Amino acid sequence: MNRRVESVSNDERINDVLRRVIDGVRAADRLGRITVVTPTLQASYYLRRSLAKSGLFNVDFRRLEDVAELLAGNNVEGARLTDLEASEFVYAISTDSNHGTALGGERYSPQLQSALHSTFRDLENLSEKQLETLGAASSFQAELVARFGEYRTQTDQFSSGRRVATAAVKVLSRPDATDVSKRLLGTIVLVEVAPVAPELSNLFEALTELTDTVKISVGDDESGSTQSHQQVAMWAVNTVPNEVKEITRQIVGLARDGARFPRIAVLFEDEAYADRISESLMRAGIPISGPDRSALRDTPVGRFVIGLLNVFANDFDRNEVTSWFSSSPVIDPGTGHQIPGARWDAISRAAGVTRSVGDSWRPRLERYARSTVSRAKSAERLGERGESGVEAAESEAAYTIQLLDFVSTLQAHRNKVASVSWAGHVCWIRSLMSSYLDVASVGETRPFERMTNLLDRLEHLDSTGLKNPGFDHFVDVLRDQLNRKSAGLRSLGQGVYVGPVWTAAGCPFDYVFVAGMVEGKFPSLHRSDPLLPDHLKRMIDPDEKVLPTRVRISTDSRQVFESVKASARELRLFWPQTLPGESREFGPARWYLNEIRRLEGNSFLKASELTTSALQCLSIVTSDHAAPELSAHAEEFDQSRIVEWIRSGARKQELPADIQSAALDAAIQYTKARNGDDWTEFDGKVSVKETPSLSGSATAFETYAACPYRYFLSRRLRVEETKSPEEEISLDALEFGTLIHQVLEDFFEWRNAQNELPATAQQESWLQIAVAREIEGLKDEIPGRSDGAWAVDQSRAWLILRQWVRRENQVANLDDMSQVFAEFGFGYGDEPPVEVVTAQGRTVRFRGQVDRVDISNDGNTVTIYDYKSGGSASYSGLDKDPVKNGTKIQLPLYSRAVRRAFPDAEIQAAYWFVRESGSRELKPRPQEYDEAKADQALTEAIDVVAGGIEQGVFPANPGKSRWVGGRSSFESCGFCEFQRVCPQDKQQQWNRKKNSAEALNDYLALAEPDEDELDD
Ligand code: SF4
């Protein structure tokens, strides 16, 4: 037989042509060896499989690079250079300043290293003369060629695919080439379904030239000719998720009709489809095969190592540590058991841990363990908690110490890194894995094999003679390798093939789905190489034999697409009209449009006409839901039936019986109730079995008055916000307010002990020292903050108090008045609580502390002050309503307490905003405080709040709309810790329901009184 070329024609698929060729060879030589040379393992596998049942005796399927190995035999010395080793050589060369400064040295970056590596792969295929021409193009290119020269010198000891191919070509140029090839390969059938890699192109040509070689090739017809044996169908789908669903549904439909999964392929250009398609098929219970594009970081073992590196890189940042706990299988080497990750997260959060073992974890956990137990013991002494409370606290402390031991030991491991070799660093990682990785819970072995393989390859880098890596470089390389997608294959023939288009060239599938055929994305656009732009490539290699330009790469993609088409029995092409994250619509890919023009027999059809004209060959999908009988999986089946049920009017009795469940009933009931006009148990209508205790603090009652639902969540259900103790920039409002109150209390004690009122300068000086002393005390309580952050708080507090003391004399009228109490307590120790007996006969007891009490020189007037360190905006209007709808009840409560000590004096009262001045400093003005009016308002408000708590009235009342902290919010919600769990339409819900139940009337009258009544 002589050399010949067989083209895939209009009425044969590629496997049919191959069958014909093999049969032709067999007719001349019944038993002789035949080698079918394909571009990929996939093509070899699927071609062999498609021909096997009609007989394949002595037929080998090999990739071109495998043929090169076979022919080259032992003629190439040196171990094969791996990609990782090559990358490390490029790293060494790109950090070297001896070859220039434009492409390395101090300009080194991982991106530059990666760009150099990519360009070096191209340069390896150039001749010396071509390299010379390139180097002469500019000083930039001269440096590029110089660095490449150094790379070649350093990697000379290794073998490469190009060297093997060159050796194979040498064998084929010998006089006995025909005999050698005949002996090793028999008759060669070259399947040319994809462009040949530049380093293999000479070998491919040499094989083509051999006598007896048959080449099967696929034409490249841009006009979109399609085989007559082939059915083609086109879909336009509104979104990518619906496109993926539609493909899954169609595959389920094919399977129902008897199609076998291994004969189906879903192909794409955009790799993002790999996960989308795989997840959708797996949800439908459909097995998949093809390229495995998962990265090691997607496996539990990879997550373990990456999480650990993040913990070390971020100095044990609490968020990194807890994220490692929750995402990876970690064991405590101290116990050998899985760590209690959730509990340790809660403990470290409650302890206020931020980052750094020495500065934060150790001091805060030790303090937390101590204080938890001591608080429980003290509560037990006071009779507030029993023995079990102490036991629980001791258990918490034990967990805390266990956590502290864990992080301390881990830090010791981190500090052990002193190695200067790859093997040393790998040994360090292995020892961490052996101590902390919970092997038993990982289950599958494949991730371990991949990780072991990676660590072996890293260890092996010592043998390349490259300089020893620093720790940081080792971590960078390890991270990069963990993030790289696998180049492996999921067992072929086990399920639907899912992979990029190029991987399926020459694979004879029965059904081929091509997804994502969008303009500009299909085929993928290749970026120009910034180090070797296209114009230089054309100058050096005008035929683009070894340096393909972007135009050439695009043409090659077309060849691959044609091969895929020529191999398929039925083709289904998909055009998603929108893409995730993009607001505009996208037109179809050019090849998609060509195909549709051909099918419609209208070569002038425009893209804009596809969805507006009724085209025979095009199906358009615009809905998120298909009919139930077309569902891809059980979940979609249920969803579709529910959608149908809702569309039909949502009558409960018509809901399919098998979908009905207690959970669904509850969800329907909940949604209806929340969206309805009535106030229900889903809106804070609570059934109260026992009358709750009503002793408490003013703050709790004020909280109820502002929003009963917030009171219910925080005081009844005791739901707490999960705060993240990130490093504080400044003290929070509560801590700062306590600091100011403490200094002012101490200030009074000091000043009161002086024989005469000290000069203002002396008072300022005392305040400055007192603030510094308080800050020092807080440093012990709140370790881990920077000195700068403390200095900011100290300066802020000192400035506020300095200005305050300069104004104090005038504001408090100290010529006529003098302070007699700081922290006047009631309800503590021997001091009786303040009792409020309401008109309904309810008695509520309060305890609290008055910040300051002043008395006039004649003893007739007493003024009560409550210090506030925040702003005064929400305290306006106290002249009209002294308790502001029940949300400001401290002054009348304090008046009652102080009245007991001064039964005959006139009582004045004000909130004192220490950071404000002018009319905003005192609210209300003390002389305008009306004790009787305030007391009556207090009694009425307490009556409503106590009644609401007793009767289980806890509606969510967000209050009026307003700006809080620069954004739109509501009066009650600005600083509410439950904003995340409250519905967005809370104001509409309140407005709809507030008049719907009598039980709400009292609260409504308190929260939203008639404005006229207030004026009266
Ligand atoms: S977010 Fe607003 S409505 Fe919701 S509980 Fe808090 S204060 Fe009430």
mmCIF file of N, CA and C and ligand atoms in Angstrom, residues 707 709-710 956 958 972-973 976 979 982 986, ligand 1:
data_model
loop_
_atom_site.group_PDB
_atom_site.id
_atom_site.type_symbol
_atom_site.label_atom_id
_atom_site.label_comp_id
_atom_site.label_asym_id
_atom_site.label_seq_id
_atom_site.Cartn_x
_atom_site.Cartn_y
_atom_site.Cartn_z
ATOM 1 N N CYS A 707 -39.058 48.878 70.587
ATOM 2 C CA CYS A 707 -39.423 47.768 69.700
ATOM 3 C C CYS A 707 -39.627 46.508 70.546
ATOM 4 N N TYR A 709 -40.307 43.573 69.788
ATOM 5 C CA TYR A 709 -39.707 42.353 69.225
ATOM 6 C C TYR A 709 -38.214 42.264 69.591
ATOM 7 N N ARG A 710 -37.552 43.412 69.594
ATOM 8 C CA ARG A 710 -36.139 43.422 69.988
ATOM 9 C C ARG A 710 -36.019 42.993 71.454
ATOM 10 N N ALA A 956 -42.876 43.733 66.053
ATOM 11 C CA ALA A 956 -41.659 44.454 65.607
ATOM 12 C C ALA A 956 -42.076 45.837 65.132
ATOM 13 N N PRO A 958 -40.312 49.119 63.807
ATOM 14 C CA PRO A 958 -39.044 49.766 63.438
ATOM 15 C C PRO A 958 -39.046 51.276 63.669
ATOM 16 N N SER A 972 -35.884 52.797 65.433
ATOM 17 C CA SER A 972 -35.574 51.764 66.428
ATOM 18 C C SER A 972 -34.431 50.856 65.986
ATOM 19 N N CYS A 973 -34.172 50.806 64.681
ATOM 20 C CA CYS A 973 -33.298 49.747 64.163
ATOM 21 C C CYS A 973 -31.824 50.140 64.038
ATOM 22 N N CYS A 976 -29.700 48.251 66.248
ATOM 23 C CA CYS A 976 -30.262 46.974 66.683
ATOM 24 C C CYS A 976 -29.403 45.816 66.174
ATOM 25 N N GLN A 979 -30.855 43.316 63.041
ATOM 26 C CA GLN A 979 -31.222 43.809 61.708
ATOM 27 C C GLN A 979 -31.125 42.710 60.656
ATOM 28 N N CYS A 982 -34.301 40.507 60.741
ATOM 29 C CA CYS A 982 -35.601 41.154 60.578
ATOM 30 C C CYS A 982 -35.908 41.331 59.090
ATOM 31 N N LYS A 986 -40.153 45.404 57.102
ATOM 32 C CA LYS A 986 -40.680 45.434 58.470
ATOM 33 C C LYS A 986 -41.602 46.629 58.709
HETATM 34 S S1 SF4 B 1 -34.368 45.448 63.388
HETATM 35 FE FE1 SF4 B 1 -35.837 46.991 63.983
HETATM 36 S S2 SF4 B 1 -37.799 46.003 63.859
HETATM 37 FE FE2 SF4 B 1 -36.255 44.391 63.906
HETATM 38 S S3 SF4 B 1 -36.030 43.831 66.065
HETATM 39 FE FE3 SF4 B 1 -34.512 45.400 65.622
HETATM 40 S S4 SF4 B 1 -35.512 47.287 66.170
HETATM 41 FE FE4 SF4 B 1 -37.111 45.786 65.966
#
